[in-house]
XYZ file of C-alpha atoms in Angstrom:
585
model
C 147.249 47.447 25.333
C 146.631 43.829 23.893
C 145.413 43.756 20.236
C 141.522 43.708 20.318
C 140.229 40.734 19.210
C 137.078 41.610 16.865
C 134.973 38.785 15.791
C 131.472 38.685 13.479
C 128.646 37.295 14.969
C 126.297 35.586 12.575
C 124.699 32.948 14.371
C 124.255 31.328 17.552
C 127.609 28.765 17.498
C 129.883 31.771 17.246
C 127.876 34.093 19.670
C 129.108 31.180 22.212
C 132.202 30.924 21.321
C 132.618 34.852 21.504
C 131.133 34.501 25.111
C 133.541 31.508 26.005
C 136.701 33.381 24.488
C 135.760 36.407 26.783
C 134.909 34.224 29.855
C 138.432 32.536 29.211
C 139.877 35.873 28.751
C 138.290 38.004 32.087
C 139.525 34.760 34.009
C 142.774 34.544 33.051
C 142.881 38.551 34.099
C 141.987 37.181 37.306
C 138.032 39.781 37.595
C 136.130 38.893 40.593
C 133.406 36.083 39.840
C 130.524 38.149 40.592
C 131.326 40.996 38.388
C 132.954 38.798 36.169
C 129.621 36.622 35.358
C 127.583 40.283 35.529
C 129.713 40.970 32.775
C 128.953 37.864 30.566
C 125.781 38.185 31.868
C 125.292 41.449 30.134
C 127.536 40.612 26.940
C 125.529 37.319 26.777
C 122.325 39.719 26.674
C 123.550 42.241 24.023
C 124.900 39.572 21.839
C 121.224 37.662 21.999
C 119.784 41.153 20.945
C 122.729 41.542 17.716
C 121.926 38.096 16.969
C 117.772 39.120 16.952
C 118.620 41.488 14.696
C 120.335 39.734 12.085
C 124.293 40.530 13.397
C 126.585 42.385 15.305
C 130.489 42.433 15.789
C 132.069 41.923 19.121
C 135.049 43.958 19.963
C 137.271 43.181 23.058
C 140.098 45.408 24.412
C 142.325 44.630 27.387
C 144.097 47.566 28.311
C 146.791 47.504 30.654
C 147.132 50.865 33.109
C 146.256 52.762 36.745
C 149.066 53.094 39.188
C 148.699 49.241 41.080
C 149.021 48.075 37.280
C 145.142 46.514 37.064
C 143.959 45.915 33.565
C 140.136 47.060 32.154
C 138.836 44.232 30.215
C 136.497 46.988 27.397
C 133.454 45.141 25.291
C 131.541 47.040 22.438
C 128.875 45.053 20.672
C 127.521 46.798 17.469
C 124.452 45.760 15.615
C 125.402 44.343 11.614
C 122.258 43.856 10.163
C 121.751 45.475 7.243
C 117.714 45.615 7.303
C 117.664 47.335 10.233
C 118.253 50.672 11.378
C 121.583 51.024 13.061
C 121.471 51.027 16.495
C 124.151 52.561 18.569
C 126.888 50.457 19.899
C 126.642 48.701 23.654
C 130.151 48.969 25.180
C 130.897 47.299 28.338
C 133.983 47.205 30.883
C 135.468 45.370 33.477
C 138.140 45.661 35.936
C 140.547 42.962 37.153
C 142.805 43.283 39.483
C 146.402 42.481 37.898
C 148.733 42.970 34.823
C 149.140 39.987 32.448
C 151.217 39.802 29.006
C 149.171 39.487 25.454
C 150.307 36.099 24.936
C 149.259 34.603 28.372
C 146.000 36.000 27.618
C 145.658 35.046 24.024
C 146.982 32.084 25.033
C 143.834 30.873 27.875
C 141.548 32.425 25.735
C 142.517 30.032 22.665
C 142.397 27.235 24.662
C 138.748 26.295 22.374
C 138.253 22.880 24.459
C 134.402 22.622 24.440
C 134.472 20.045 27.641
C 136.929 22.558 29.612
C 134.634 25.400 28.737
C 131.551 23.645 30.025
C 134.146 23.126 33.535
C 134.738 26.332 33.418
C 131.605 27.324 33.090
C 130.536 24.942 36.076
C 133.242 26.139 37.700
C 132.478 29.725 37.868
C 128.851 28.907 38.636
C 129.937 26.685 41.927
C 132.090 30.118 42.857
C 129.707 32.021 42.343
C 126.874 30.026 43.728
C 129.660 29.800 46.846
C 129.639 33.704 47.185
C 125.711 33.781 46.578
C 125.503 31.682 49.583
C 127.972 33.462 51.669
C 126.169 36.314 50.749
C 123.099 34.514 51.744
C 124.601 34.021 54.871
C 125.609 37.104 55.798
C 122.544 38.547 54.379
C 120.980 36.092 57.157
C 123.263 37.469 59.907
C 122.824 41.714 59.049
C 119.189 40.745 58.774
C 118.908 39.013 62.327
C 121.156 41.430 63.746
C 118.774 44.187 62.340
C 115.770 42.729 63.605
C 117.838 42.875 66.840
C 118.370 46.100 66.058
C 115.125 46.825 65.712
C 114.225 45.231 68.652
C 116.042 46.939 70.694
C 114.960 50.474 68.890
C 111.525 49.226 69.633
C 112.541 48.652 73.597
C 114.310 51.680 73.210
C 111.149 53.551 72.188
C 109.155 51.965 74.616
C 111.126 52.988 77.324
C 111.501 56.535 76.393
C 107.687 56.239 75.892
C 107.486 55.425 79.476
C 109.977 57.863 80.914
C 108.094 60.183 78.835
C 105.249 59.312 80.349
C 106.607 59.475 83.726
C 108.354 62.707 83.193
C 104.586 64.237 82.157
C 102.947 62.323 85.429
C 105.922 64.024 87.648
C 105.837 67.318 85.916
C 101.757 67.144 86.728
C 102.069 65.606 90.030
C 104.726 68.718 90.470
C 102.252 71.394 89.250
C 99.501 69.814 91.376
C 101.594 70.023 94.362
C 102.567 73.929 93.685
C 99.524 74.648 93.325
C 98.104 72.975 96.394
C 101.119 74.423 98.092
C 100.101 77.950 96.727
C 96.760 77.465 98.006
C 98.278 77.024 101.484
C 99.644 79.428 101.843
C 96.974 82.212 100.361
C 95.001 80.444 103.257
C 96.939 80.613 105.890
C 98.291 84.297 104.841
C 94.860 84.837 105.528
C 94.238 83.056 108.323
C 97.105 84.700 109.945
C 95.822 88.854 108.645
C 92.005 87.752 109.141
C 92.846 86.517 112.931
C 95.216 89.839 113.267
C 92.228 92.059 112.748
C 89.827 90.410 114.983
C 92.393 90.213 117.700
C 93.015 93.526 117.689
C 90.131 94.697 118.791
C 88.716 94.622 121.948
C 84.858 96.127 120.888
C 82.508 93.152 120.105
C 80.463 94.737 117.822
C 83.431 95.814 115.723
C 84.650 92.251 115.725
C 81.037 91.025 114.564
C 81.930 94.374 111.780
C 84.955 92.938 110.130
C 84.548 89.726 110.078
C 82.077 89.396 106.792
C 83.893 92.205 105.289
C 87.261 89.905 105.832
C 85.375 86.795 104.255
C 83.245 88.234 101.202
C 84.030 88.260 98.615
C 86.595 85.211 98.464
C 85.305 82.412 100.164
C 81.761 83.074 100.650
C 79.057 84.861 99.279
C 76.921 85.938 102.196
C 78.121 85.723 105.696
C 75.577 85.882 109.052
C 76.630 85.862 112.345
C 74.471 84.663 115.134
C 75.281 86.014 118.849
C 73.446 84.204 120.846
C 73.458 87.433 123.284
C 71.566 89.032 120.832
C 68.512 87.209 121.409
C 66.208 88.950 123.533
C 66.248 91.370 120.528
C 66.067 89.601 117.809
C 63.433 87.034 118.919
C 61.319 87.310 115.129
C 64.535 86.742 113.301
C 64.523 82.975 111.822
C 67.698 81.021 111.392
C 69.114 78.273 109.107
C 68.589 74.238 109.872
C 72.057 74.041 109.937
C 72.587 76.895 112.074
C 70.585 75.974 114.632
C 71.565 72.162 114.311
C 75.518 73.562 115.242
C 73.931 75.875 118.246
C 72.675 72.493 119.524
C 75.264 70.275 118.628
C 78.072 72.639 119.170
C 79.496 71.126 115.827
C 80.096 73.244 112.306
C 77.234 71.985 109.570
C 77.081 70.903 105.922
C 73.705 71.180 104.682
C 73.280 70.749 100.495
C 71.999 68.571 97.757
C 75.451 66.882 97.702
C 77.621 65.211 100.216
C 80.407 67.608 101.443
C 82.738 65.162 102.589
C 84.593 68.264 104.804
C 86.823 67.079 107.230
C 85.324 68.003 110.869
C 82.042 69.079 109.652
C 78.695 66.929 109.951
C 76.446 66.473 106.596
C 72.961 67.497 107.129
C 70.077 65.656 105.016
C 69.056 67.468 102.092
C 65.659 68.699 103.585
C 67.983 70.881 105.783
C 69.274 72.673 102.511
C 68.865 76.844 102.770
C 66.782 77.730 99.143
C 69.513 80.051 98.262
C 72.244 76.925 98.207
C 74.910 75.281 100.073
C 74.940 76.035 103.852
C 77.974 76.235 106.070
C 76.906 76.638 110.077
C 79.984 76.580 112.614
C 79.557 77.522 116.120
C 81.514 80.198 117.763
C 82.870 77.988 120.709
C 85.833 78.945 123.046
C 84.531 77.679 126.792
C 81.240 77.938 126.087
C 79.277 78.696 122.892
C 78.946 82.500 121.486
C 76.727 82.117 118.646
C 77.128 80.505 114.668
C 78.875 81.551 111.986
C 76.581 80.947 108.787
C 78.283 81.124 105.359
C 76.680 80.634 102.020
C 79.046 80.266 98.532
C 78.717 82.109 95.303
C 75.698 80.868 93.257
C 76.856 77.325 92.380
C 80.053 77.148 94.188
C 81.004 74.116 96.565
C 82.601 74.330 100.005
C 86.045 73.585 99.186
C 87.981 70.841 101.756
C 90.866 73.432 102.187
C 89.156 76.493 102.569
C 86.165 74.844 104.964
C 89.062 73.718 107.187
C 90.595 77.076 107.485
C 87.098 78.749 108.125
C 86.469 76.566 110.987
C 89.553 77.904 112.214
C 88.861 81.505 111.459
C 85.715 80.996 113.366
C 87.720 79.141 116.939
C 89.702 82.104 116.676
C 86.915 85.065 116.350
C 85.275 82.931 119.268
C 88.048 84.083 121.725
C 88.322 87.072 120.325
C 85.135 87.647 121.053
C 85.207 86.095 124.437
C 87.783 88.166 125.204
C 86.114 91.319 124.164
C 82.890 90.258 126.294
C 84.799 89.244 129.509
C 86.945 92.736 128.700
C 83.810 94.774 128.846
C 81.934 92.860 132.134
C 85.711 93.374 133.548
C 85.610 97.049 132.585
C 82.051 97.979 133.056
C 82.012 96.468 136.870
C 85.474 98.320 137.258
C 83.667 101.623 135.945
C 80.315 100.269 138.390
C 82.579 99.681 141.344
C 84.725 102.772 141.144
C 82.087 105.385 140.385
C 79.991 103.405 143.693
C 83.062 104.984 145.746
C 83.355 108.262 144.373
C 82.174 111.039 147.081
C 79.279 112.969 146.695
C 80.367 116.320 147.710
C 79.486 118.401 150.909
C 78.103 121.839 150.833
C 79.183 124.465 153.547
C 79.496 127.975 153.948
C 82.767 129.521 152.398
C 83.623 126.940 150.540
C 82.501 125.343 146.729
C 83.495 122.599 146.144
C 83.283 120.810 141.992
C 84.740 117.326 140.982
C 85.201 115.062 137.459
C 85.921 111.820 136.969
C 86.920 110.423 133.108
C 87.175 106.935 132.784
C 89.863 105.542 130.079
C 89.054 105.022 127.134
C 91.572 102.511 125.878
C 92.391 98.993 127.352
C 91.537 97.913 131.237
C 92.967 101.068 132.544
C 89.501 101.533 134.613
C 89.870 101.953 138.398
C 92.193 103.465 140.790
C 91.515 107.139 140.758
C 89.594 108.864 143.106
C 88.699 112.016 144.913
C 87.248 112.907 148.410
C 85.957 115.711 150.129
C 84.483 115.632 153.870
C 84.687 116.804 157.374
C 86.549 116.234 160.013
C 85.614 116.019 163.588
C 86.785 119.697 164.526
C 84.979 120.939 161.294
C 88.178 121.558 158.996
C 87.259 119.892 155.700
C 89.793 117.606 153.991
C 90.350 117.596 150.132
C 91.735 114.332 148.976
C 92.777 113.465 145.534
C 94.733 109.624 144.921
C 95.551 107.447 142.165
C 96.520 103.617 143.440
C 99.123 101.803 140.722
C 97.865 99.238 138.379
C 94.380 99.366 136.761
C 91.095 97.167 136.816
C 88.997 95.681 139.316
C 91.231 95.143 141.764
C 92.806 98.356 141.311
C 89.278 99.369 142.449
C 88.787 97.434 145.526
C 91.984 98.893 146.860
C 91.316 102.637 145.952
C 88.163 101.759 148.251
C 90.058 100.683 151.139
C 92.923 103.290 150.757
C 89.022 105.939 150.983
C 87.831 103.673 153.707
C 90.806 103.997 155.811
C 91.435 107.349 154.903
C 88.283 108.255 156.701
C 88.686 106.607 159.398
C 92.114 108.136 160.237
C 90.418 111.054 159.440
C 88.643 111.065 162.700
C 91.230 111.435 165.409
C 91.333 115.186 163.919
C 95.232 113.946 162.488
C 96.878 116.354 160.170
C 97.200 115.100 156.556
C 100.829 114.641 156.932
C 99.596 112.067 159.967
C 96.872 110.616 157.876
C 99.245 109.897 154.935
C 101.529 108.234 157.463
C 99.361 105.549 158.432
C 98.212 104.916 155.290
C 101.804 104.241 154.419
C 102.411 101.821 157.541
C 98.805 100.419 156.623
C 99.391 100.041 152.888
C 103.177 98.583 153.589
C 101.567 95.932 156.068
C 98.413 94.802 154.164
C 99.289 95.506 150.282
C 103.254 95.300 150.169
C 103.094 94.731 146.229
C 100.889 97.621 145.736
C 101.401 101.027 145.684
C 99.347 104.468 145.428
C 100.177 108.431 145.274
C 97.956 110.905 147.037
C 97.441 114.876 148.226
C 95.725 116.148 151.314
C 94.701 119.487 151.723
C 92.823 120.767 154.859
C 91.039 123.693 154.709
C 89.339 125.727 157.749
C 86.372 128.066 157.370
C 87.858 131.655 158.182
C 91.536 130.363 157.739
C 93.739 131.842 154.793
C 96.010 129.181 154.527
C 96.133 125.652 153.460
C 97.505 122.529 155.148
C 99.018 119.983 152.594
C 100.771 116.922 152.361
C 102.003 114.841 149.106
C 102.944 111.284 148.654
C 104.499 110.861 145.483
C 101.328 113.044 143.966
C 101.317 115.664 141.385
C 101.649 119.025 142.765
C 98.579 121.143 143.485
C 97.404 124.629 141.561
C 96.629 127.724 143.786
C 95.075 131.007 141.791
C 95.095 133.487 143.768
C 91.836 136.129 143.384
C 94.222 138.415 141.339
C 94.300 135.470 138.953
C 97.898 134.664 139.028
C 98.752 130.982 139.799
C 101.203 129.523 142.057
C 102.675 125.230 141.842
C 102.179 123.621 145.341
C 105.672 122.254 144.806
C 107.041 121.311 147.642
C 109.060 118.136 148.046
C 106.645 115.431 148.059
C 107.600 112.257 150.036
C 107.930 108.909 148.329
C 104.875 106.847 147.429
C 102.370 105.110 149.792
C 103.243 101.400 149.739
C 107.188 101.794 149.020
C 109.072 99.744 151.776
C 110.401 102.690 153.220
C 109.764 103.793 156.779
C 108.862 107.335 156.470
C 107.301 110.128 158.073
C 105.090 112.778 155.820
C 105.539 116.874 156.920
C 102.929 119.137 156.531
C 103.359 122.038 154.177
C 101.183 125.419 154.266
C 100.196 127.700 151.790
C 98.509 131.180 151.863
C 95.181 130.727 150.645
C 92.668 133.963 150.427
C 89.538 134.154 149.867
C 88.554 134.005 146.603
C 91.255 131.865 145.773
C 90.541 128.158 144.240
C 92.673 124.846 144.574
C 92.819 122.497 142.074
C 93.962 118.878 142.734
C 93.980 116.481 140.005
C 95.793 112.922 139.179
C 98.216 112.146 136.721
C 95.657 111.244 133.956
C 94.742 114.581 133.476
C 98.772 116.165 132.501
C 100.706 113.490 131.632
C 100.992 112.720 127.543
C 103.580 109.954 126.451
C 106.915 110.993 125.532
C 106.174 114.018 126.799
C 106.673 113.868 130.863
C 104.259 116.158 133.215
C 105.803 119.357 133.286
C 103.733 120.357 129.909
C 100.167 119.245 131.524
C 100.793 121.382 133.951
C 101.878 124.185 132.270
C 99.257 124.008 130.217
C 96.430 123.391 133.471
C 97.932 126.313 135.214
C 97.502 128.717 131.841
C 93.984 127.162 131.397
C 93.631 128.068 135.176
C 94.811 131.840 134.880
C 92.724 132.492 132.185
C 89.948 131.721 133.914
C 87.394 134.993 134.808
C 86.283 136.088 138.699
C 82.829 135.817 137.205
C 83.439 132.189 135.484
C 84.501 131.066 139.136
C 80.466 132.035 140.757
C 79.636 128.597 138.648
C 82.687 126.112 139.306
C 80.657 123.246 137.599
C 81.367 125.210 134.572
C 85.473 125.934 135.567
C 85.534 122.519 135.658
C 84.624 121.796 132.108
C 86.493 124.819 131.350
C 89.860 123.326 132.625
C 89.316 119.945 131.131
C 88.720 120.895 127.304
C 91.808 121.955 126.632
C 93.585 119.073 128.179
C 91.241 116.253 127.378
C 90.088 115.857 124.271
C 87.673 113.849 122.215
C 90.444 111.722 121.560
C 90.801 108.084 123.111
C 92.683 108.185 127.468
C 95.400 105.767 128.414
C 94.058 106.551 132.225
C 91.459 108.188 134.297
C 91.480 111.767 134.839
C 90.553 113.349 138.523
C 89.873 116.395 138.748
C 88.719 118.724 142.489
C 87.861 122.107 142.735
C 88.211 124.055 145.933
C 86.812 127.956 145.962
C 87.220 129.830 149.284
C 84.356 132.866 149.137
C 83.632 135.069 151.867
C 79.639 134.350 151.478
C 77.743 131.324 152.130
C 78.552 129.402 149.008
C 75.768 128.637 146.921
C 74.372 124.913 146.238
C 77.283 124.156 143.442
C 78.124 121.225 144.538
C 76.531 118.396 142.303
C 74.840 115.644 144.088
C 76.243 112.988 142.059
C 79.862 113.396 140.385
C 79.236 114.030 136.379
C 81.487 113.459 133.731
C 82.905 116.080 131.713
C 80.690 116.530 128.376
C 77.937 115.190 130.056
């Protein structure tokens, strides 16, 4: 440590000359000019202040220390006046960077010159005005390359403003989407359930049913169909402008305060508008117009663009539907016309009673094709026919009437029914080759005890015999009518008594699905033997008898036959219905 150098300061001369000695002194020690002239600066200050106050005494210490060997440069200025109160010391320091020997610094810092002081002095001003103004400068460059910064923070911000944006846009042109997607498909899941249900059924009136309970409540409030069929009986009832606007036009309607703006669909003027609200009329067309389809929203509801477009479609498809189930009942009702036209009216003769049914089907176009025929031939032997021709419907019909037509005719020559069924073979083979048909002849003669038969592919025939047991007419039955086959029918005979009844029937009546024929007739010939002589006197009533059991309430795939012959040894009371009934009828 140099020896501190401790000076009174009295006055304003030696206050200088303290600041030069320590300027001299912190420059030979080589401190940086900036903290080198904050250090004057500050002794400069606190010496002013001692001075002020009537004195002070300046102390300066270099000490000499650290590991790199830098010196501290140590300042303590304490107030001397002695009409003040003492105020505690000021003691500065200042760091400079290297080691220096006492009399090199003693030595620059006697160096009193006043003129090389004031150099000095300018000196250390220029430096440090030099450093100001680098500072200056680089002060100039951060701050430029800040605002750059900033700039580009700004851009930055901007940017991620936007994307932000975007994002938001995307996310809600996203959600928009899904939903509009979601919508889709609730309408077209309900397209697709709402057009199941109307297909599926073949009844008009329980299309007309479902279809409002389908629709309300979810996309309308009321729903009112129009059948234009229904007319004649529902002349007083009034309709909507729109509604009758789209039976004209044969185009759906809009009528309501608003524009609707529906793809498809016309917009009527406002004096069309129903009081209750917005009115939605679209015709039922599939080759021709059905009727309208009227829908009305929920109190204040629009006619969404979506929802309109699927209900137009709802209603194209409930228009074939319906056509369908119109055309299927003409179809089946001139089938039922056609094939209860052909069906016999049975004979009456001594010895023999004679009771028939005929059931329609009940489910899909199985109508026509069954039949049953009773008659005389020539020589007086009466023929019992039962038949069933393949396939179902009109034409199924027509051909069961030529197969009877025929029939008769061949009838005439007196042929056996083995003969008969062989020329309706050759006849059927020739004019039908595509079609085919089963059938049973049985010929029974007044006074005879037996039966002539002959089968072609038909279900076998029931004997009971008048001790009430009952026998199968199974005999090998020869292929179908129709089969391209050449083939020759034989006659089979059975012992018949009197008192004994035949039953011939067609498929309809035994045959269940997955379940074969074998347990129809099982079940006919137990119905049959449990039958009473005295339930026999009314066969009309045998014939209902046999039927319950077999044929229920319940929905037929096919048509039931059913003939019933009763050999008695009496004239044979007037039995014999005039016109053939249906059972439960």
């Amino acid at each position: 440590m140099i020896t501190p150098d401790v000076r009174k300061i009295t006055s304003v001369a030696e206050a200088a000359h303290a600041r030069t000695f320590a300027a001299r002194l912190t420059a030979a020690l080589g401190a940086p000019e900036v903290e080198r002239a904050r250090f004057l600066t500050l002794l400069t200050t606190r010496l002013r202040q001692g001075l002020d106050q009537g004195g002070a005494e300046l102390t300066l210490t270099v000490r000499q220390g650290g590991p790199d060997g830098a010196s501290h440069v140590r300042a303590v200025v304490r107030p001397t006046s002695p009409t003040h109160e003492p105020a505690p010391p000021c003691r500065l320091a200042l760091a400079c960077p290297g080691p220096v020997t006492e009399d090199q610094s003693v030595a620059a810092a006697l160096d009193d010159d006043p003129a090389e002081a004031v150099l000095a002095a300018d000196e250390e001003t220029a430096a440090i005005l030099t450093r100001l103004d680098e500072t200056e400068t680089q002060l100039g460059l951060h701050r430029e390359e800040l605002h750059q910064t900033n700039q580009g923070v700004l851009a930055l911000h901007a940017e991620l403003d936007a994307a932000a944006l975007t994002q938001r846009e995307l996310l809600d042109a996203e959600r928009a989407a899904r939903g509009e997607a979601e919508k889709a498909r609730r309408l077209l899941t309900f397209l697709a359930d709402a057009s199941a249900v109307v297909t599926a059924s073949l009844d008009p009136k329980d299309i007309l049913r479902r279809l409002p309970e389908l629709i309300v409540p979810e996309y309308a409030g009321y729903v009112d169909v129009w059948i234009f069929d229904e007319e004649q009986t529902d002349r007083n009832r009034t309709h909507s402008v729109a509604a009758v606007t789209a039976a004209r036009t044969d185009r759906p309607q809009h009528a309501a305060p608003y524009p609707g703006g529906l793809a498809g669909i016309d917009d009527l003027p406002p004096s069309a508008l129903n009081p209750t609200g917005p009115v939605l009329s679209i015709p039922l067309t599939v080759r021709r117009t059905l009727g309208v389809l009227t829908l009305i929203p929920h109190g204040g509801d629009r006619f969404d663009a979506d929802t309109s477009v699927m209900l137009v479609e709802l209603a194209r498809r409930t228009a074939v539907a319906l056509d369908h189930a119109l055309r299927y009942e003409q179809h089946r009702d001139t089938a039922d016309t056609l094939q209860r036209a052909q069906l016999t009216d049975l004979p009456t003769t001594e010895g023999v009673s004679l009771a028939a049914r005929y059931l329609p089907a009940t489910r899909g176009l199985n109508i026509g094709g069954d039949w049953y025929d009773a008659f005389f031939q020539p020589d007086g032997s009466l023929l019992a026919v039962i038949g069933d021709v393949t396939g179902h419907g009109l034409r199924a019909a027509v051909i069961m009437g030529q197969l009877r037509t025929a029939l008769r005719a061949y009838a005439v020559e007196n042929d056996s029914p083995a003969q008969i069924l062989t020329r309706l073979h050759r006849m059927l083979c020739h004019q039908q080759p595509n079609l085919y048909a089963t059938a049973m002849i049985a010929r029974i003669r007044p006074g005879d005890p037996q039966v002539v038969w002959a089968a072609a592919g038909h279900p076998p025939a029931l004997v009971r015999a008048p001790d009430g047991n009952v026998r199968v007419l199974d005999a090998k039955p020869g292929v179908m009518l129709g089969v391209p086959l050449a083939f020759e029918y034989q006659d089979d005979t059975a012992e018949l008594p009197t008192g004994s009844t035949l039953v011939l029937y067609t498929d309809g009546l035994v045959e269940r699905r997955a379940h074969g024929l074998d347990p129809g007739i099982e079940l006919l010939s137990r119905t049959l033997a449990a039958l009473h002589d005295t339930d026999l006197k009314d066969l009309e009533t045998c014939a209902e008898s046999l039927l319950k059991p077999l044929v229920h309430d319940s929905e037929r795939d096919d048509d039931v036959c059913l003939l019933m012959c009763h050999t008695t040894s009496q004239p044979a009371q007037d039995t014999a219905s005039s016109h053939p009934r249906s059972a439960g009828t």
